[in-house]
Short mmCIF file of C-alpha atoms in Angstrom, two decimals:
data_model
loop_
_atom_site.label_atom_id
_atom_site.label_comp_id
_atom_site.label_asym_id
_atom_site.label_seq_id
_atom_site.Cartn_x
_atom_site.Cartn_y
_atom_site.Cartn_z
CA GLN A 95 0.00 0.00 0.00
CA SER A 96 1.22 3.48 -0.80
CA ALA A 97 2.28 5.82 1.98
CA LEU A 98 -0.30 8.32 0.76
CA PHE A 99 -3.21 6.00 1.52
CA ASN A 100 -1.98 4.59 4.82
CA PHE A 101 -1.98 7.24 7.56
CA HIS A 102 0.62 5.44 9.70
CA SER A 103 3.04 5.21 6.76
CA PHE A 104 2.35 8.83 5.82
CA LEU A 105 3.27 10.02 9.32
CA THR A 106 6.44 7.94 9.21
CA VAL A 107 7.47 9.49 5.89
CA VAL A 108 6.75 13.03 7.11
CA LEU A 109 8.72 12.54 10.34
CA LEU A 110 11.69 11.06 8.50
CA TRP A 111 11.58 13.83 5.88
CA ILE A 112 11.60 16.58 8.54
CA CYS A 113 14.44 14.88 10.45
CA ALA A 114 16.47 14.39 7.28
CA CYS A 115 16.06 18.03 6.22
CA THR A 116 17.09 19.22 9.68
CA TYR A 117 20.16 16.96 9.61
CA VAL A 118 21.20 18.27 6.19
CA LYS A 119 20.75 21.88 7.30
CA MET A 120 22.89 21.33 10.40
CA HIS A 121 25.77 19.75 8.47
CA PHE A 122 25.52 21.60 5.13
CA PRO A 123 23.79 24.94 5.76
CA ALA A 124 24.68 26.33 2.33
CA LEU A 125 22.40 23.78 0.65
CA LEU A 126 19.28 25.12 2.35
CA GLU A 127 19.89 28.87 2.37
CA GLN A 128 17.29 29.62 -0.28
CA ARG A 129 13.88 30.14 1.29
CA THR A 130 11.78 30.22 -1.87
CA GLY A 131 11.12 27.80 -4.67
CA PHE A 132 11.89 24.10 -4.55
CA ARG A 133 14.68 24.41 -1.98
CA GLY A 134 12.35 26.50 0.18
CA PHE A 135 10.20 23.43 0.70
CA PHE A 136 13.17 21.66 2.31
CA TRP A 137 14.17 24.80 4.24
CA LYS A 138 10.69 24.95 5.79
CA ALA A 139 10.90 21.31 6.86
CA ALA A 140 14.31 21.96 8.43
CA ARG A 141 12.90 24.98 10.23
CA ILE A 142 10.08 22.85 11.67
CA GLY A 143 12.65 20.33 12.86
CA GLU A 144 14.77 23.03 14.48
CA ARG A 145 11.96 24.79 16.30
CA LEU A 146 10.01 21.72 17.35
CA SER A 147 12.97 19.46 18.10
CA PRO A 148 11.69 18.15 21.48
CA TRP A 149 8.32 17.34 19.93
CA MET A 150 9.97 15.82 16.86
CA ALA A 151 12.07 13.60 19.13
CA VAL A 152 8.96 12.43 20.97
CA GLY A 153 7.21 11.85 17.65
CA CYS A 154 10.12 9.83 16.25
CA LEU A 155 10.39 7.78 19.44
CA THR A 156 6.65 7.09 19.46
CA MET A 157 6.68 6.17 15.78
CA GLY A 158 9.63 3.83 16.30
CA VAL A 159 7.90 2.06 19.18
CA SER A 160 4.66 1.75 17.20
CA ILE A 161 6.51 0.31 14.19
CA ILE A 162 8.35 -2.23 16.32
CA PHE A 163 5.39 -3.42 18.40
CA PHE A 164 2.37 -2.85 16.15
#
């Protein structure tokens, strides 16, 4: 089943995408300097990961537990 039609898979993809964009911005900030256009989409995800990092950590931990046990 596609991740677009399964809500659990969709949340997993979104969490991983935000975490990956934040990781890239922390290690290679020049890649995500542009705030508009196609790169702006990744910059916004990195910004969400930076500002909501405690909540993102809780979300990733919860998602990991739910994937392992359910």
